[in-house]
Short mmCIF file of C-alpha atoms in Angstrom, two decimals:
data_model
loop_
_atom_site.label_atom_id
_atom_site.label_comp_id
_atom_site.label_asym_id
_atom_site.label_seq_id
_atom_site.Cartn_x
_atom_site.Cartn_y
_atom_site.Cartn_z
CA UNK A 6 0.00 0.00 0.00
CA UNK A 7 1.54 3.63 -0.75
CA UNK A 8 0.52 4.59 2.30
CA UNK A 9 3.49 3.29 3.82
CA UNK A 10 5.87 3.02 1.09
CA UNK A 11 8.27 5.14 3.35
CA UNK A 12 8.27 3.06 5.91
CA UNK A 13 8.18 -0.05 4.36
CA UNK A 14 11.14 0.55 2.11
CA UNK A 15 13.00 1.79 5.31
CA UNK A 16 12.50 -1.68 7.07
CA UNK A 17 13.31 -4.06 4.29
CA UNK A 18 16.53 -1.73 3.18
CA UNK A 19 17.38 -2.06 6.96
CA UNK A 20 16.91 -5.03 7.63
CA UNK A 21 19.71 -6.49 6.02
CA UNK A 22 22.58 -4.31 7.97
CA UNK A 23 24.93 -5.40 10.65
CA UNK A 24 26.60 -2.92 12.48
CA UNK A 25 27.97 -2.53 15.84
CA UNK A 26 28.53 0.00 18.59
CA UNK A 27 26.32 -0.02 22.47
CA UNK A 28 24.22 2.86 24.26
CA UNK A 29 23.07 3.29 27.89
CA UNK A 30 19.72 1.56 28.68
CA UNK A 31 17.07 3.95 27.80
CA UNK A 32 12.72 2.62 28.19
CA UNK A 33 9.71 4.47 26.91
CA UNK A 34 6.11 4.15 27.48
CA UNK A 35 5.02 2.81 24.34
CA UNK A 36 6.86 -0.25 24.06
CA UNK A 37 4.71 -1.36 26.38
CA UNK A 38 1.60 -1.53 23.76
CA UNK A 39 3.64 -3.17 20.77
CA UNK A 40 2.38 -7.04 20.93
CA UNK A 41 4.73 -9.20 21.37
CA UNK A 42 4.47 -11.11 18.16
CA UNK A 43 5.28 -8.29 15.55
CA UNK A 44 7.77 -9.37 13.06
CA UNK A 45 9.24 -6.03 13.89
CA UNK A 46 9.23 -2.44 14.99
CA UNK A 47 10.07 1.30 13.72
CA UNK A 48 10.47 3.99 16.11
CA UNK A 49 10.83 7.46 13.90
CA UNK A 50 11.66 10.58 16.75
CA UNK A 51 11.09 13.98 15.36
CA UNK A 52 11.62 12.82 11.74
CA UNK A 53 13.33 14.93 9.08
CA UNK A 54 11.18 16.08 6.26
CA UNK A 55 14.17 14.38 3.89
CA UNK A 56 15.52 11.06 3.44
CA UNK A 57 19.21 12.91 2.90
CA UNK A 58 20.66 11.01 6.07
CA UNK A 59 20.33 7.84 4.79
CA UNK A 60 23.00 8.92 2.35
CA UNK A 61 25.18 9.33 4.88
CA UNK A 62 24.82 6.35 7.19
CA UNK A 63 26.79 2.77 6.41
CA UNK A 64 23.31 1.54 5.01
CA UNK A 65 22.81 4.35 1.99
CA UNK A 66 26.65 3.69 1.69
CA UNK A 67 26.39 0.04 1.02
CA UNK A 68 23.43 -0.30 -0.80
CA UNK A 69 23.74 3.04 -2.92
CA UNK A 70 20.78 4.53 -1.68
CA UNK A 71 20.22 8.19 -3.20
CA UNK A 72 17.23 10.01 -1.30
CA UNK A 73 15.78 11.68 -4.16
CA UNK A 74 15.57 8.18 -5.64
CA UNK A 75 13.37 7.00 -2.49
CA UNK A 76 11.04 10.13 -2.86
CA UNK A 77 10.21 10.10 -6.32
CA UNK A 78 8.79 6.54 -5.87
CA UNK A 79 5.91 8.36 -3.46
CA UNK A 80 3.27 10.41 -5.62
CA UNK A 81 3.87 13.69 -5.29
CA UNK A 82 0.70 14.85 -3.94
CA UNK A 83 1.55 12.29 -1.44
CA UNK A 84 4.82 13.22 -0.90
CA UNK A 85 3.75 17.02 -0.33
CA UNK A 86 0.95 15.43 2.62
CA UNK A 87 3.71 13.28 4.29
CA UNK A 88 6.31 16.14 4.00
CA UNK A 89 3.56 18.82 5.90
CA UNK A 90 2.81 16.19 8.60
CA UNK A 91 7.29 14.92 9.29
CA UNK A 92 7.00 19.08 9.11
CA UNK A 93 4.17 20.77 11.16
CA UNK A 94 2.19 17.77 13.09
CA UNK A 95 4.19 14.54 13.91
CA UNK A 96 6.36 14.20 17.14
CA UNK A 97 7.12 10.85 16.60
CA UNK A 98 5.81 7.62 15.40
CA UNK A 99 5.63 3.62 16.55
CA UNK A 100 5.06 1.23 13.30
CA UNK A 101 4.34 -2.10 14.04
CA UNK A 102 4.82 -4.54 11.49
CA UNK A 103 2.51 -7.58 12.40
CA UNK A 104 3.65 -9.63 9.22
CA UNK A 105 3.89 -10.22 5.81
CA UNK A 106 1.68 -11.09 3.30
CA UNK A 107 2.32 -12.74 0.39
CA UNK A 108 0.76 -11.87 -3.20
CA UNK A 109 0.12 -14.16 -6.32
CA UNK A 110 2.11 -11.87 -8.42
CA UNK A 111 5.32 -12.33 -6.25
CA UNK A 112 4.92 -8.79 -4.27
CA UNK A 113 3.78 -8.61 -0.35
CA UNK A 114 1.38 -6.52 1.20
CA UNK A 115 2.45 -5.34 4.80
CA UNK A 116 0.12 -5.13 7.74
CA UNK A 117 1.08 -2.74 10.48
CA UNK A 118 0.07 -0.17 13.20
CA UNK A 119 0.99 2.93 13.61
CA UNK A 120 1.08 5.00 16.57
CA UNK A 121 1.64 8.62 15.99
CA UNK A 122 2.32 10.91 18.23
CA UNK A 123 1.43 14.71 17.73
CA UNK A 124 3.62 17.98 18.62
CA UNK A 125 1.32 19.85 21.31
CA UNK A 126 -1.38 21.43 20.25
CA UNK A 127 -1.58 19.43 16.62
CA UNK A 128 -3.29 16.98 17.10
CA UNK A 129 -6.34 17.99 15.37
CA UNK A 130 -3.94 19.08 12.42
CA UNK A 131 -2.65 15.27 12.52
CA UNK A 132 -6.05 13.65 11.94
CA UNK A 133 -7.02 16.05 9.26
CA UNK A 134 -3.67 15.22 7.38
CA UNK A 135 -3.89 11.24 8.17
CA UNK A 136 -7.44 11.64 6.40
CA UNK A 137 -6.19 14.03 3.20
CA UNK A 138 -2.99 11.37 2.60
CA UNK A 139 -5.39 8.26 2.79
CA UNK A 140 -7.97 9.83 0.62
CA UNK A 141 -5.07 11.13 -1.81
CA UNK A 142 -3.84 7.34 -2.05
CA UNK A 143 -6.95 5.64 -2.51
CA UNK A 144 -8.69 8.23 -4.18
CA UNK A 145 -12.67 7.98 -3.95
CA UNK A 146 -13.27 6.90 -0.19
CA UNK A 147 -16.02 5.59 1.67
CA UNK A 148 -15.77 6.39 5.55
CA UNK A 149 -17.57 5.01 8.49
CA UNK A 150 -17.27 4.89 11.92
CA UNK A 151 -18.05 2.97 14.82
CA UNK A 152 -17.32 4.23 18.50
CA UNK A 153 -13.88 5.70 18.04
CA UNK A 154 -12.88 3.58 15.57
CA UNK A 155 -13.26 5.41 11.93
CA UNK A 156 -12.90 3.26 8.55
CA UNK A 157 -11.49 4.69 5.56
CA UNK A 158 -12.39 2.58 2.78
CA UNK A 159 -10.85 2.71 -1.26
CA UNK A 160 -12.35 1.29 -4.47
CA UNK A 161 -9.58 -1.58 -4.48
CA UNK A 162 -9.86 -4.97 -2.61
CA UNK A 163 -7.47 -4.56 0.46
CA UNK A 164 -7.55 -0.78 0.54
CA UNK A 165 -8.79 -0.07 3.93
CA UNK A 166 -7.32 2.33 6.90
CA UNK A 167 -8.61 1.92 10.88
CA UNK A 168 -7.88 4.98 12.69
CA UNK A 169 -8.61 5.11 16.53
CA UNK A 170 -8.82 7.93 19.03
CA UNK A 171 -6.42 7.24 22.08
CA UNK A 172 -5.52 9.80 24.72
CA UNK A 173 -1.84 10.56 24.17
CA UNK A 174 -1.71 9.41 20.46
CA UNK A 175 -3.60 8.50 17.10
CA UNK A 176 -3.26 4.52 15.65
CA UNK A 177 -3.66 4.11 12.15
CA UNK A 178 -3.47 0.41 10.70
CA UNK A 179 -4.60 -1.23 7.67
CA UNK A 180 -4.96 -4.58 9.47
CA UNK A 181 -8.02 -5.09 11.21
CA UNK A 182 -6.36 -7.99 13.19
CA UNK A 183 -2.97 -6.14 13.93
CA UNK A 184 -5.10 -2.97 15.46
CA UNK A 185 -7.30 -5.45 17.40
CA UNK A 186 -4.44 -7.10 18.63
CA UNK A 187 -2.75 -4.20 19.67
CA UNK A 188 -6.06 -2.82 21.80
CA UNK A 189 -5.67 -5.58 23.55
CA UNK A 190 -2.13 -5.17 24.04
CA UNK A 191 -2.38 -1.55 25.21
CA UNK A 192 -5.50 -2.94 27.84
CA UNK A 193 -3.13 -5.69 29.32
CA UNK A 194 -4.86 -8.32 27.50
CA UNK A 195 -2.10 -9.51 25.59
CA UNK A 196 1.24 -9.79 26.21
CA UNK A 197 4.02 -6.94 25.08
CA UNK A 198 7.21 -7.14 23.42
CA UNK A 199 8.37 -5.06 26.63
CA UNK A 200 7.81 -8.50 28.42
CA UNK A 201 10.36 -10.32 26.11
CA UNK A 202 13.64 -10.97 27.35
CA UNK A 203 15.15 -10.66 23.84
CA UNK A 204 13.63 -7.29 23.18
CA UNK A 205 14.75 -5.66 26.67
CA UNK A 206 18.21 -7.07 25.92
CA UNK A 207 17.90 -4.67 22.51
CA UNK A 208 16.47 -1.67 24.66
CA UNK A 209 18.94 -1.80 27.00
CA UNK A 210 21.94 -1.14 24.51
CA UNK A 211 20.23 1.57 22.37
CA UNK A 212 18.53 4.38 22.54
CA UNK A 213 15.20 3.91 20.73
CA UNK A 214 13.64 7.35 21.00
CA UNK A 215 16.49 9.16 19.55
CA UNK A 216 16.52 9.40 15.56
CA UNK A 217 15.19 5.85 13.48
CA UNK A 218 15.33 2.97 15.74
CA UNK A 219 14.74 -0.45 14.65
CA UNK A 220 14.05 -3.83 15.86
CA UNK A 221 13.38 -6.49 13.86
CA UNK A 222 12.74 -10.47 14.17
CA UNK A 223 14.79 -11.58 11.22
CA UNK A 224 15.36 -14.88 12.03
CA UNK A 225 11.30 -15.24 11.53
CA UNK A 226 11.72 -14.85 7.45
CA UNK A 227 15.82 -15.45 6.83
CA UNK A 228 16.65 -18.28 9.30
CA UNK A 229 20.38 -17.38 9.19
CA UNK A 230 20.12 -13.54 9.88
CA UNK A 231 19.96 -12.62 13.83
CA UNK A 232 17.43 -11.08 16.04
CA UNK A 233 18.60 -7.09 16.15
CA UNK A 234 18.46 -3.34 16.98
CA UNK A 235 19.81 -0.87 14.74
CA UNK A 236 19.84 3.35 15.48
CA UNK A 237 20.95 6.03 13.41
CA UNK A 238 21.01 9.36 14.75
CA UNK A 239 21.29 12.57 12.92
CA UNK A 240 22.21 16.10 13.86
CA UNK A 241 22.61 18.16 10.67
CA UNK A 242 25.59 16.34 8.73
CA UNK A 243 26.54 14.59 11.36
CA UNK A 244 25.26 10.70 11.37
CA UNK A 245 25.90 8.22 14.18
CA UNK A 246 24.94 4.26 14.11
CA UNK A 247 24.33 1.93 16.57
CA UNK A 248 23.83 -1.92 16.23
CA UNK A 249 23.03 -4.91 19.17
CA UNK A 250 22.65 -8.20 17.88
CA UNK A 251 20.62 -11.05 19.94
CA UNK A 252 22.84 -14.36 20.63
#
């Protein structure tokens, strides 16, 4: 879905990096409403409104990644939406990739959760732009809501957005079992990844609200790659990285 096409790209370009390097144990709140079965997790702290860094971190290095390259694969009415809301609304955001799915014609379709965070005082400004990106992806939309939850739904088979109203932030997830899931997750329900010894060993070595954090379950889809964190931290031209690998 082109909804995530950032993100997504992000993950599976990252996934495939080992690097080394350890931070002082840092723990948020959120962690704490990620299930514990996601294949993997994105934490994005006040993001840049470019993809330039990547140029300059071992990962753009090794795979030749050129940042205009990654943006002109986003439409450009999207790009200009996604831009605005990195810019003017989003703090930070949590995406939860529950799994992979995969398509006759050899492509996959991600399912994940999103929990975005606004900057004070936007968060009105972040639903409004959530709703203009999905309706500038799927075009004509049909909406509907029940409770809190509202459904955004395109022409296309598959193209559907849940967005819910939480206190402190706004989840948005085209996966009606992943969002589910995580409800119950966030109402103690289910069990969190902050409960798994694996993860904790990860958050205690790098800092996961500073810059792009990832985690990611490797081992689940490539049964020779490792468990790992990875952190790249940015300020202006200057790039740090940070890797912790699960034995």
């Amino acid at each position: 879905m082109r909804l995530s096409m950032v993100f997504v790209l992000l993950l599976c370009q990252l996934s495939l990096s080992l690097i080394w390097l350890l931070q002082p144990e840092q723990r948020s709140a959120y962690e704490q409403f990620v299930p514990q079965d996601v294949l993997g997790l994105m934490v994005l702290t006040h993001p840049p409104t470019r993809l330039d860094f990547l140029e300059h971190s071992s990962v753009g290095r090794w795979f030749d990644l050129v940042a205009q390259d990654l943006e002109e694969r986003i439409p450009d009415e999207v790009r200009e939406q996604v831009v605005s809301l990195f810019k003017d609304e989003l703090e930070s955001v949590w995406l939860l990739i529950h799994h992979l799915e995969g398509r006759p014609e050899g492509s996959w379709r991600i399912h994940f959760t999103g929990l975005l965070k606004p900057r004070p005082l936007q968060r009105r400004a972040l639903e409004l732009r959530i709703e203009q990106v999905v309706k500038d992806v799927f075009g004509a939309v049909q909406t509907s809501e029940h409770q809190n939850v509202r459904i955004y739904r395109g022409r296309k088979p598959g193209q559907v957005i849940y967005q819910v109203q939480m206190p402190d932030f706004l989840l948005v997830s085209n996966s009606e079992e992943g969002w589910q899931k995580t409800m119950r997750t966030i109402a103690g329900e289910e069990a969190s990844l902050a409960e798994m010894t694996s993860f904790r060993r990860v958050q205690a070595h790098l800092r996961m609200e500073e810059g792009l954090f990832l985690y990611f379950k490797a081992n689940r889809i490539f049964p020779l790659f490792p468990e790992f964190g990875y952190l790249i931290r940015w300020n202006q031209e200057e790039i740090s990285e940070d890797y912790y690998e699960v034995k």
